[in-house]
PDB file of C-alpha atoms in Angstrom:
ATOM      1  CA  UNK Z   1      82.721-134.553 -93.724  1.00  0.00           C
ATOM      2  CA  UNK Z   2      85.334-136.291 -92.010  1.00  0.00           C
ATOM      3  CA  UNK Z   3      85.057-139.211 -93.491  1.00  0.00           C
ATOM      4  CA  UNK Z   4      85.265-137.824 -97.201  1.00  0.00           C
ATOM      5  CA  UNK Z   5      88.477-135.375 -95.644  1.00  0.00           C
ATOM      6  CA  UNK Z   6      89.993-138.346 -94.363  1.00  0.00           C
ATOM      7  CA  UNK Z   7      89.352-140.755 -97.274  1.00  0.00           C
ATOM      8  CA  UNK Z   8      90.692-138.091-100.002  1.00  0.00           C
ATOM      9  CA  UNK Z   9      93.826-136.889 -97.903  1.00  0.00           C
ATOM     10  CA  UNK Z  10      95.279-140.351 -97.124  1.00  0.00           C
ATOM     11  CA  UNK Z  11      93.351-142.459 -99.550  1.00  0.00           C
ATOM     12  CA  UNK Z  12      92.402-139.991-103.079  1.00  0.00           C
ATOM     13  CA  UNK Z  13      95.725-140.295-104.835  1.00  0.00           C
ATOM     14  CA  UNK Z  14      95.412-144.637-105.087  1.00  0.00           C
ATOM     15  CA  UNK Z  15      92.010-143.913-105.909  1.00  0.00           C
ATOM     16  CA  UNK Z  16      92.227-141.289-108.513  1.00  0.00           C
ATOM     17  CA  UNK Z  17      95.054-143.743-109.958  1.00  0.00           C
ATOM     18  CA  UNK Z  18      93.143-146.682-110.017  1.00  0.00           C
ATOM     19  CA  UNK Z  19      90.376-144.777-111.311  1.00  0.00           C
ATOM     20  CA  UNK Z  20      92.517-143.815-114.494  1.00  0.00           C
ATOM     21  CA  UNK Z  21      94.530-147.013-114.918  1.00  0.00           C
ATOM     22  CA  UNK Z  22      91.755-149.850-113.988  1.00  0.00           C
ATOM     23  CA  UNK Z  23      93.307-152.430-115.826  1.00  0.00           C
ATOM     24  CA  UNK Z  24      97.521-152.060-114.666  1.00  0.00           C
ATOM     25  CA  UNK Z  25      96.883-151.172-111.402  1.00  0.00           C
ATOM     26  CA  UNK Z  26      94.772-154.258-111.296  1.00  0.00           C
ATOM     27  CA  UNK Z  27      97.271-156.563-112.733  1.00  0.00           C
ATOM     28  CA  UNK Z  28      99.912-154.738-110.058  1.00  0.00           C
ATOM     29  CA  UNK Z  29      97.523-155.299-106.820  1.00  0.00           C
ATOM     30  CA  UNK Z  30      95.765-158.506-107.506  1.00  0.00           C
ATOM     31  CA  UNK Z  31      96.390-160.772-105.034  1.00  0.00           C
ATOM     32  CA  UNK Z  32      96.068-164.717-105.144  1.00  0.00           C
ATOM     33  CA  UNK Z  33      92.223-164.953-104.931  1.00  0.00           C
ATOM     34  CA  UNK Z  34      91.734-162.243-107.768  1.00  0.00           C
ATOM     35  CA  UNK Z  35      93.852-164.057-110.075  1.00  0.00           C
ATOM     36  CA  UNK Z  36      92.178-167.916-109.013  1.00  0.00           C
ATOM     37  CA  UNK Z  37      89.344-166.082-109.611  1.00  0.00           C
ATOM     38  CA  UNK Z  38      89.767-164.461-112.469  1.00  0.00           C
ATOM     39  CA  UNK Z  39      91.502-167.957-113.985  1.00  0.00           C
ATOM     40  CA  UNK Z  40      88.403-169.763-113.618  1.00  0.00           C
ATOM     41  CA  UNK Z  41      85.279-167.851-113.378  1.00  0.00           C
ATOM     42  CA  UNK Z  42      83.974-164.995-115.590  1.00  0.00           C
ATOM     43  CA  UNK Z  43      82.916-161.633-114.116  1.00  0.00           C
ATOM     44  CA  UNK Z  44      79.303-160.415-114.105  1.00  0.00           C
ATOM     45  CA  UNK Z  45      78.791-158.152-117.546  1.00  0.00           C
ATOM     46  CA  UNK Z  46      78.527-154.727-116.306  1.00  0.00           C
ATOM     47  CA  UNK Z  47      75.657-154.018-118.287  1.00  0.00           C
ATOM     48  CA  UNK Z  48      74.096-156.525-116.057  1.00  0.00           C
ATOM     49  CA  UNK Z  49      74.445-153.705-113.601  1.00  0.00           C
ATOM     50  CA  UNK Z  50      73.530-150.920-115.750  1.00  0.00           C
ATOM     51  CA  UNK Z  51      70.069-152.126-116.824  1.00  0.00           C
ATOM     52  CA  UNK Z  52      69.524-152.820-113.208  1.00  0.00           C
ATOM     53  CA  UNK Z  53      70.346-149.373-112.176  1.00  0.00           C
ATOM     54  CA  UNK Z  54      68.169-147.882-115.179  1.00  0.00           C
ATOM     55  CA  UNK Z  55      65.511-149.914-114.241  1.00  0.00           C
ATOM     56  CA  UNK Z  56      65.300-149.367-110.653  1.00  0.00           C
ATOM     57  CA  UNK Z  57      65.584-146.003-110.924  1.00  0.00           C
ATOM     58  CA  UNK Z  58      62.719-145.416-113.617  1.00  0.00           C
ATOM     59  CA  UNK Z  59      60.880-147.379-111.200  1.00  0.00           C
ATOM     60  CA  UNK Z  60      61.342-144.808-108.370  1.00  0.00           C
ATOM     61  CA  UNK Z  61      61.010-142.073-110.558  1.00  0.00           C
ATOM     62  CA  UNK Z  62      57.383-143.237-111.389  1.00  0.00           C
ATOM     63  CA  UNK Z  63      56.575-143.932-107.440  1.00  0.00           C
ATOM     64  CA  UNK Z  64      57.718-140.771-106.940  1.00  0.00           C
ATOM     65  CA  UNK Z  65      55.624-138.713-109.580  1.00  0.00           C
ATOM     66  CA  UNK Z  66      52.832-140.893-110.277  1.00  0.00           C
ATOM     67  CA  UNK Z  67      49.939-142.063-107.520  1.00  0.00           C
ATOM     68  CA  UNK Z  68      48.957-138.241-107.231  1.00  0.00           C
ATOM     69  CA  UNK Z  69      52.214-137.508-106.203  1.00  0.00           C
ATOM     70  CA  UNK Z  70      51.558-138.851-102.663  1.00  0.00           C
ATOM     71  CA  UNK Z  71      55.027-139.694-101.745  1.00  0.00           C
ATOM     72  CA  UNK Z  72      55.755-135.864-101.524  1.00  0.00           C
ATOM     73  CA  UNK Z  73      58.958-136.279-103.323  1.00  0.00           C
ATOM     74  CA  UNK Z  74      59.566-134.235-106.444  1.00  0.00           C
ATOM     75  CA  UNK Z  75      62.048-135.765-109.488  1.00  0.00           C
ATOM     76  CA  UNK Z  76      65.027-133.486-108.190  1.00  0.00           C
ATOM     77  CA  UNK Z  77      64.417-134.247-104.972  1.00  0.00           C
ATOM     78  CA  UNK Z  78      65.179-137.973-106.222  1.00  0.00           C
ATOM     79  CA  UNK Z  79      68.220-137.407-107.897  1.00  0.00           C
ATOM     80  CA  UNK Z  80      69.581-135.350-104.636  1.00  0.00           C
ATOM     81  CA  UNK Z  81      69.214-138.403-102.939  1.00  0.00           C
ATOM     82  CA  UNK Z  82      70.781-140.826-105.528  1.00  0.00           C
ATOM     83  CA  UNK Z  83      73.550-138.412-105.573  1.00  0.00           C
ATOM     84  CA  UNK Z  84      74.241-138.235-102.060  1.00  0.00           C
ATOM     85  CA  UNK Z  85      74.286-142.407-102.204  1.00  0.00           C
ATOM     86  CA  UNK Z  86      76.880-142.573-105.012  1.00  0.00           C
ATOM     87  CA  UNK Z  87      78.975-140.385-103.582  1.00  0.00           C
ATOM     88  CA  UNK Z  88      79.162-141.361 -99.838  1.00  0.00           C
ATOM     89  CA  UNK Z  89      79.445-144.869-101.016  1.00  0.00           C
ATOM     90  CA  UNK Z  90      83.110-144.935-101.426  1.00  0.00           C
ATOM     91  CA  UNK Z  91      84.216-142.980 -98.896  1.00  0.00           C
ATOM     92  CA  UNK Z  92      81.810-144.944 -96.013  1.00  0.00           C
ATOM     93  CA  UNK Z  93      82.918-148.350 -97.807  1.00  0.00           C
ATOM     94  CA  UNK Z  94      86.817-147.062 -97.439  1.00  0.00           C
ATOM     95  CA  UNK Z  95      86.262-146.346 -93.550  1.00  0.00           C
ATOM     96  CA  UNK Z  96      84.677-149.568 -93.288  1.00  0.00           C
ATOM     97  CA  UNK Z  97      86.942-152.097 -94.806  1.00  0.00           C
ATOM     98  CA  UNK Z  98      90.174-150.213 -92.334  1.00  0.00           C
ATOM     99  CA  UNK Z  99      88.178-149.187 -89.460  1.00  0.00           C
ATOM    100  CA  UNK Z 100      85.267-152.244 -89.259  1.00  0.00           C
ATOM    101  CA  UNK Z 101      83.041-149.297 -88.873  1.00  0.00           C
ATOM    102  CA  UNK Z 102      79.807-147.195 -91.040  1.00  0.00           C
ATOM    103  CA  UNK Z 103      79.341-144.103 -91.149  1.00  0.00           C
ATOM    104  CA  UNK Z 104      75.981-143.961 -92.142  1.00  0.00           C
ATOM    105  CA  UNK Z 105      73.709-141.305 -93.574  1.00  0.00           C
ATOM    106  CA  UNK Z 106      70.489-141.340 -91.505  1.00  0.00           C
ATOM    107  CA  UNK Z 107      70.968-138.555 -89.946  1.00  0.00           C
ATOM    108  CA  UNK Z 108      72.339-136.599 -92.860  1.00  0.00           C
ATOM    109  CA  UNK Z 109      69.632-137.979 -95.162  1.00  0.00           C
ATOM    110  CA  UNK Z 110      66.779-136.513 -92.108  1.00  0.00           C
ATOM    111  CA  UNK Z 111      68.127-133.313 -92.036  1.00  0.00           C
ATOM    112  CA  UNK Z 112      68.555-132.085 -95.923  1.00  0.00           C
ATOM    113  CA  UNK Z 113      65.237-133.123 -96.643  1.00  0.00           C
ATOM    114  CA  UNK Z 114      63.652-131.817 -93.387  1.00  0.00           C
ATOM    115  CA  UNK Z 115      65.301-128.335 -94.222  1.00  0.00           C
ATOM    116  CA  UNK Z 116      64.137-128.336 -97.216  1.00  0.00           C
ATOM    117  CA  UNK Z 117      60.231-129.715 -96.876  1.00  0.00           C
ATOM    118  CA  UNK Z 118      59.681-129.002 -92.927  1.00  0.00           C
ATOM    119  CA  UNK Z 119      56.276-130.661 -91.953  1.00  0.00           C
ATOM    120  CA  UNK Z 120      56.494-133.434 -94.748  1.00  0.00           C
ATOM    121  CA  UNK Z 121      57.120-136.964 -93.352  1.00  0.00           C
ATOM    122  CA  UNK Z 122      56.259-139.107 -96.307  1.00  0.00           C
ATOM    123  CA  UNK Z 123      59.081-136.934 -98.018  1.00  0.00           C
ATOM    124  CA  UNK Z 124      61.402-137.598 -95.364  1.00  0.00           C
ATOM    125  CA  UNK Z 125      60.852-140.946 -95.428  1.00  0.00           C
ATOM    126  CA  UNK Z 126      61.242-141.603 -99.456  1.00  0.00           C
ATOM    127  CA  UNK Z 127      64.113-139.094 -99.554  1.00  0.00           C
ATOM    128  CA  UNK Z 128      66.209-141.543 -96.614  1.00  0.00           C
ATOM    129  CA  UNK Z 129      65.054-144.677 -98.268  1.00  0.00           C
ATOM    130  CA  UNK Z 130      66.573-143.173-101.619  1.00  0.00           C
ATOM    131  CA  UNK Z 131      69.857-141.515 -99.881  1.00  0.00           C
ATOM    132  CA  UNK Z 132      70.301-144.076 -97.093  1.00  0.00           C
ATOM    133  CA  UNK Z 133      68.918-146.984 -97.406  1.00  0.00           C
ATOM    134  CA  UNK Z 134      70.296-147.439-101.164  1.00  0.00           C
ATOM    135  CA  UNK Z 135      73.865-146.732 -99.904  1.00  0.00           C
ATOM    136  CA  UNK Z 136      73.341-149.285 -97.074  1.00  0.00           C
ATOM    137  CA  UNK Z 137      72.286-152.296 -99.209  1.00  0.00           C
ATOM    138  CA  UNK Z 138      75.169-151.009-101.773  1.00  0.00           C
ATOM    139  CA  UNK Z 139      77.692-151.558 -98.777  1.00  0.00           C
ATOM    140  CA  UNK Z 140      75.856-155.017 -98.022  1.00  0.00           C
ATOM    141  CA  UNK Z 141      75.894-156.354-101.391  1.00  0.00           C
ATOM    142  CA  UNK Z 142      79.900-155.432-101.808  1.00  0.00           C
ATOM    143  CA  UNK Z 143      79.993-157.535 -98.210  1.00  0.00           C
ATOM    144  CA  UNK Z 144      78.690-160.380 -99.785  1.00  0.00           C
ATOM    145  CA  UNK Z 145      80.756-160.235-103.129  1.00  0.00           C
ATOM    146  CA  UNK Z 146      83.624-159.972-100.703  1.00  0.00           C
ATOM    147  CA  UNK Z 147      82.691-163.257 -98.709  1.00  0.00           C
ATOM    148  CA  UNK Z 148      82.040-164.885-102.063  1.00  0.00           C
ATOM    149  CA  UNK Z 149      85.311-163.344-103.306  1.00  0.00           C
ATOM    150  CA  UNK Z 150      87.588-164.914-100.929  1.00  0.00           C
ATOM    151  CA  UNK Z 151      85.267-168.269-100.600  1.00  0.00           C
ATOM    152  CA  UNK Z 152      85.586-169.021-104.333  1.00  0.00           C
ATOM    153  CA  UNK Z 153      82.080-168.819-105.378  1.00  0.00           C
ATOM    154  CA  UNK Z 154      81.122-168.245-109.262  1.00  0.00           C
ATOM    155  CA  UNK Z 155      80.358-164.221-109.135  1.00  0.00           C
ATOM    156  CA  UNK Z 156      77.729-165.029-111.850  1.00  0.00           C
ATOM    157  CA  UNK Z 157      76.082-167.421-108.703  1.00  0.00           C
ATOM    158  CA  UNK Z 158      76.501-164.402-106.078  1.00  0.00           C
ATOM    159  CA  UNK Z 159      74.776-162.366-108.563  1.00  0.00           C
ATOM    160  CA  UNK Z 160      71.502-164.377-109.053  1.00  0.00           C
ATOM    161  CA  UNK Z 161      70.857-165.510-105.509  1.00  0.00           C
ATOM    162  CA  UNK Z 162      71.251-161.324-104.730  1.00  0.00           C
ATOM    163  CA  UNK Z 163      68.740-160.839-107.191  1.00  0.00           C
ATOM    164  CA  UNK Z 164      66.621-163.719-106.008  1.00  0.00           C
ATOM    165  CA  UNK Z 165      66.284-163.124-102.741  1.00  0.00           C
ATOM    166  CA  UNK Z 166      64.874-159.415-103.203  1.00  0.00           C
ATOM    167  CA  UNK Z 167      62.520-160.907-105.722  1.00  0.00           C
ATOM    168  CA  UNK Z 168      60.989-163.772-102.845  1.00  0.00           C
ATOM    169  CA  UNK Z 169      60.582-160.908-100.343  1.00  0.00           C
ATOM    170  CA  UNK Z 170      58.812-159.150-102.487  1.00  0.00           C
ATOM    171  CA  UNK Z 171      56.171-162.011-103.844  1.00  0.00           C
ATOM    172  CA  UNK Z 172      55.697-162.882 -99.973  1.00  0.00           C
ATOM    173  CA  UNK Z 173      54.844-158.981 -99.150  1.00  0.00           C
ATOM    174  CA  UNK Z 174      52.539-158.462-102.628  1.00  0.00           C
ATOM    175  CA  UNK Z 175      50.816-162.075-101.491  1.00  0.00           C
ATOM    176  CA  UNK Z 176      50.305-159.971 -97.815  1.00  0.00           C
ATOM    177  CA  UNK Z 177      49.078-157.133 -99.133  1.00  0.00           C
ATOM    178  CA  UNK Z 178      46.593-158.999-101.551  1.00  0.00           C
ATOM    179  CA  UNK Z 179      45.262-160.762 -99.062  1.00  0.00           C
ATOM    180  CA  UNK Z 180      44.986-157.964 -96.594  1.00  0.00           C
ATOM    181  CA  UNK Z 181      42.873-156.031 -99.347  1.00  0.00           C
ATOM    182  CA  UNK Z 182      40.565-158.618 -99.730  1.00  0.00           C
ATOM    183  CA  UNK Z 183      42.236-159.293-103.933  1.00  0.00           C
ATOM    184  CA  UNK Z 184      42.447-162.717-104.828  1.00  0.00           C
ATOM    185  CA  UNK Z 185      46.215-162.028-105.221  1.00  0.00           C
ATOM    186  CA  UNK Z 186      47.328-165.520-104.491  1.00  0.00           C
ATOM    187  CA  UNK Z 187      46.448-166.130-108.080  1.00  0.00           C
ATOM    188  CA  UNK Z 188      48.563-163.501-109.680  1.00  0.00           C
ATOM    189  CA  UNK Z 189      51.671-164.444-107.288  1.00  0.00           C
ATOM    190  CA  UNK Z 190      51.413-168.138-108.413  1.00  0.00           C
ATOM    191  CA  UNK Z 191      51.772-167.001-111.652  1.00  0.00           C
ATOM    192  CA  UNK Z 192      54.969-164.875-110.812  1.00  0.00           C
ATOM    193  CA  UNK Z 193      56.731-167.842-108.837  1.00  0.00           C
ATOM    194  CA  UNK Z 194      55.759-170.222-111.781  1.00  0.00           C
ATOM    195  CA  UNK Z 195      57.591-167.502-114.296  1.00  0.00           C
ATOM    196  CA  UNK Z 196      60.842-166.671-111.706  1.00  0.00           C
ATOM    197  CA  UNK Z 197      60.735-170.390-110.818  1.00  0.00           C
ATOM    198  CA  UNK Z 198      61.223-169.096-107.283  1.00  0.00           C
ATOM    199  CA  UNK Z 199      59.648-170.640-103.945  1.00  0.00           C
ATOM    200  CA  UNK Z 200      57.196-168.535-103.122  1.00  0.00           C
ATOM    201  CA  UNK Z 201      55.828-168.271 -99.899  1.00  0.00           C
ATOM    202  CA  UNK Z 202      52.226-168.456-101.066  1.00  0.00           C
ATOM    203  CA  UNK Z 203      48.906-167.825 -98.876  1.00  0.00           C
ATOM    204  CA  UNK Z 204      46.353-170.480-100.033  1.00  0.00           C
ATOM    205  CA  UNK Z 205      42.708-169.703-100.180  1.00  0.00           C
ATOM    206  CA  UNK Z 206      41.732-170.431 -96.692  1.00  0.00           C
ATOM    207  CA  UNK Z 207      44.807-168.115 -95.108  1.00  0.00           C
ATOM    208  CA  UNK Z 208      43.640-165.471 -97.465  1.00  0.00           C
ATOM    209  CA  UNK Z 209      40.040-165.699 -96.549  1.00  0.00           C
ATOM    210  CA  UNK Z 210      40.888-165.738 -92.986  1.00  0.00           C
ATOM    211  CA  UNK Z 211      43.077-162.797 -92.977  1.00  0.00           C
ATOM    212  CA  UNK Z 212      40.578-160.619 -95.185  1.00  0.00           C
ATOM    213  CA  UNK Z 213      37.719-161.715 -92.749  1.00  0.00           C
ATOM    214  CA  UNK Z 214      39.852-160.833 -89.951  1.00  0.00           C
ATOM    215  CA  UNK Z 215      40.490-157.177 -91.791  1.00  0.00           C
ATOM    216  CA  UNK Z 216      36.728-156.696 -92.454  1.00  0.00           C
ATOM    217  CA  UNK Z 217      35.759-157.422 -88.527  1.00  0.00           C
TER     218      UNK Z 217
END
C-alpha cells in the first residue's frame, strides 16, 4: 500500500497525463536515445504482445482447469492473480527505477490465497507463480529493454532472443522430464529444435537410457 500511495500522490498526475496524451507527451520527454532510436529502428508491433498475452494466458487457464483440476486453482482464482500482477506492475517498476529497489509480492501473493484456500499448497503455489512471479519477469524483461534501449540494440532483436531463451529452457526441461519417465522424448525435442532452429540441449540415447535406468533402480 505504500508503494501504490506513494506512486499516485507524487507520481499519478504525469502518469494519468501520459496515459491520455501517449503520443505529445512522448515527443515532449524523449530524450536523445528515444529519438536515435526511434530514427533508425522500428518498434515491436504491439500485437506482437497481445497474441503473446492471449496465448499464455489460455495456456494457464487450461493448466489450471484441465488435468482433474489438480493445481487447485479455480478460473477466478486466475484472473485475481493476473490482476494483482498488472496492477502492482507500475507502481513496483516506478519505486524501482528512483529508489533501485522491489517491492515484491511474495508475501502478498501467500497470504490472499492462503486466506482464501487454507490447507491448499498446490493453490498457493500456482496462485504466486501467477501474481508474483509474472510481475517479476514483467519487471525483468522492461530491465532488459532498458539496457538494450540505451545500448542501441534493434528492439525487434531484444524481442526474439527474450522469446528464445524461454523457449531453450523449456526444450532442455521437456528433454529431462522425458527421459526421467522413461519416453523416448529425445525424439520429439529434436523435432522442436529442428522447427525453432534453436540449440537444444539434447539428451542422446545413452544419457536417456542411463537416467531412466537410474529412475527404475
Amino acid at each position: 500500500m505504500p508503494s501504490i500511495s506513494h506512486v499516485a500522490l507524487f507520481e499519478g498526475k504525469t502518469i494519468w497525463h501520459m496515459w491520455r496524451k501517449t503520443s505529445s507527451v512522448k515527443d515532449q520527454f524523449g530524450d536523445v536515445h528515444t529519438r536515435i532510436m526511434n530514427k533508425n529502428y522500428e518498434a515491436v508491433p504491439q500485437l506482437c504482445f497481445h497474441t503473446i498475452l492471449i496465448w499464455t494466458f489460455g495456456l494457464s487457464l487450461y493448466t489450471c482447469e484441465r488435468f482433474d483440476k489438480q493445481f487447485q486453482l479455480p478460473w477466478w482464482e486466475l484472473l485475481l492473480a493476473c490482476a494483482m500482477a498488472f496492477f502492482f506492475t507500475l507502481p513496483v517498476e516506478v519505486i524501482q527505477a528512483t529508489t533501485n529497489l522491489q517491492t515484491g509480492l511474495s508475501i502478498i501473493t501467500e497470504l490472499v490465497i492462503g486466506y482464501i484456500y487454507p490447507g491448499r499448497p498446490l493453490a498457493n503455489v500456482a496462485f504466486k507463480t501467477y501474481g508474483y512471479i509474472s510481475m517479476h519477469k514483467a519487471l525483468g524483461f522492461i530491465e532488459d529493454f532498458k539496457l538494450g534501449h540505451y545500448m542501441k540494440i534493434q528492439p525487434k532483436s531484444m524481442f526474439i532472443v527474450q522469446l528464445a531463451g524461454p523457449i531453450d529452457l523449456l526444450i532442455t526441461s521437456a528433454t529431462q522430464v522425458c527421459c526421467r519417465l522413461g519416453v523416448p522424448g529425445h525424439v520429439l525435442i529434436m523435432m522442436f529444435s529442428t522447427m525453432l532452429q534453436l540449440p537444444g540441449k539434447l539428451l542422446d540415447h545413452s544419457e536417456c537410457s542411463q537416467t531412466t535406468a537410474t529412475n527404475q533402480e
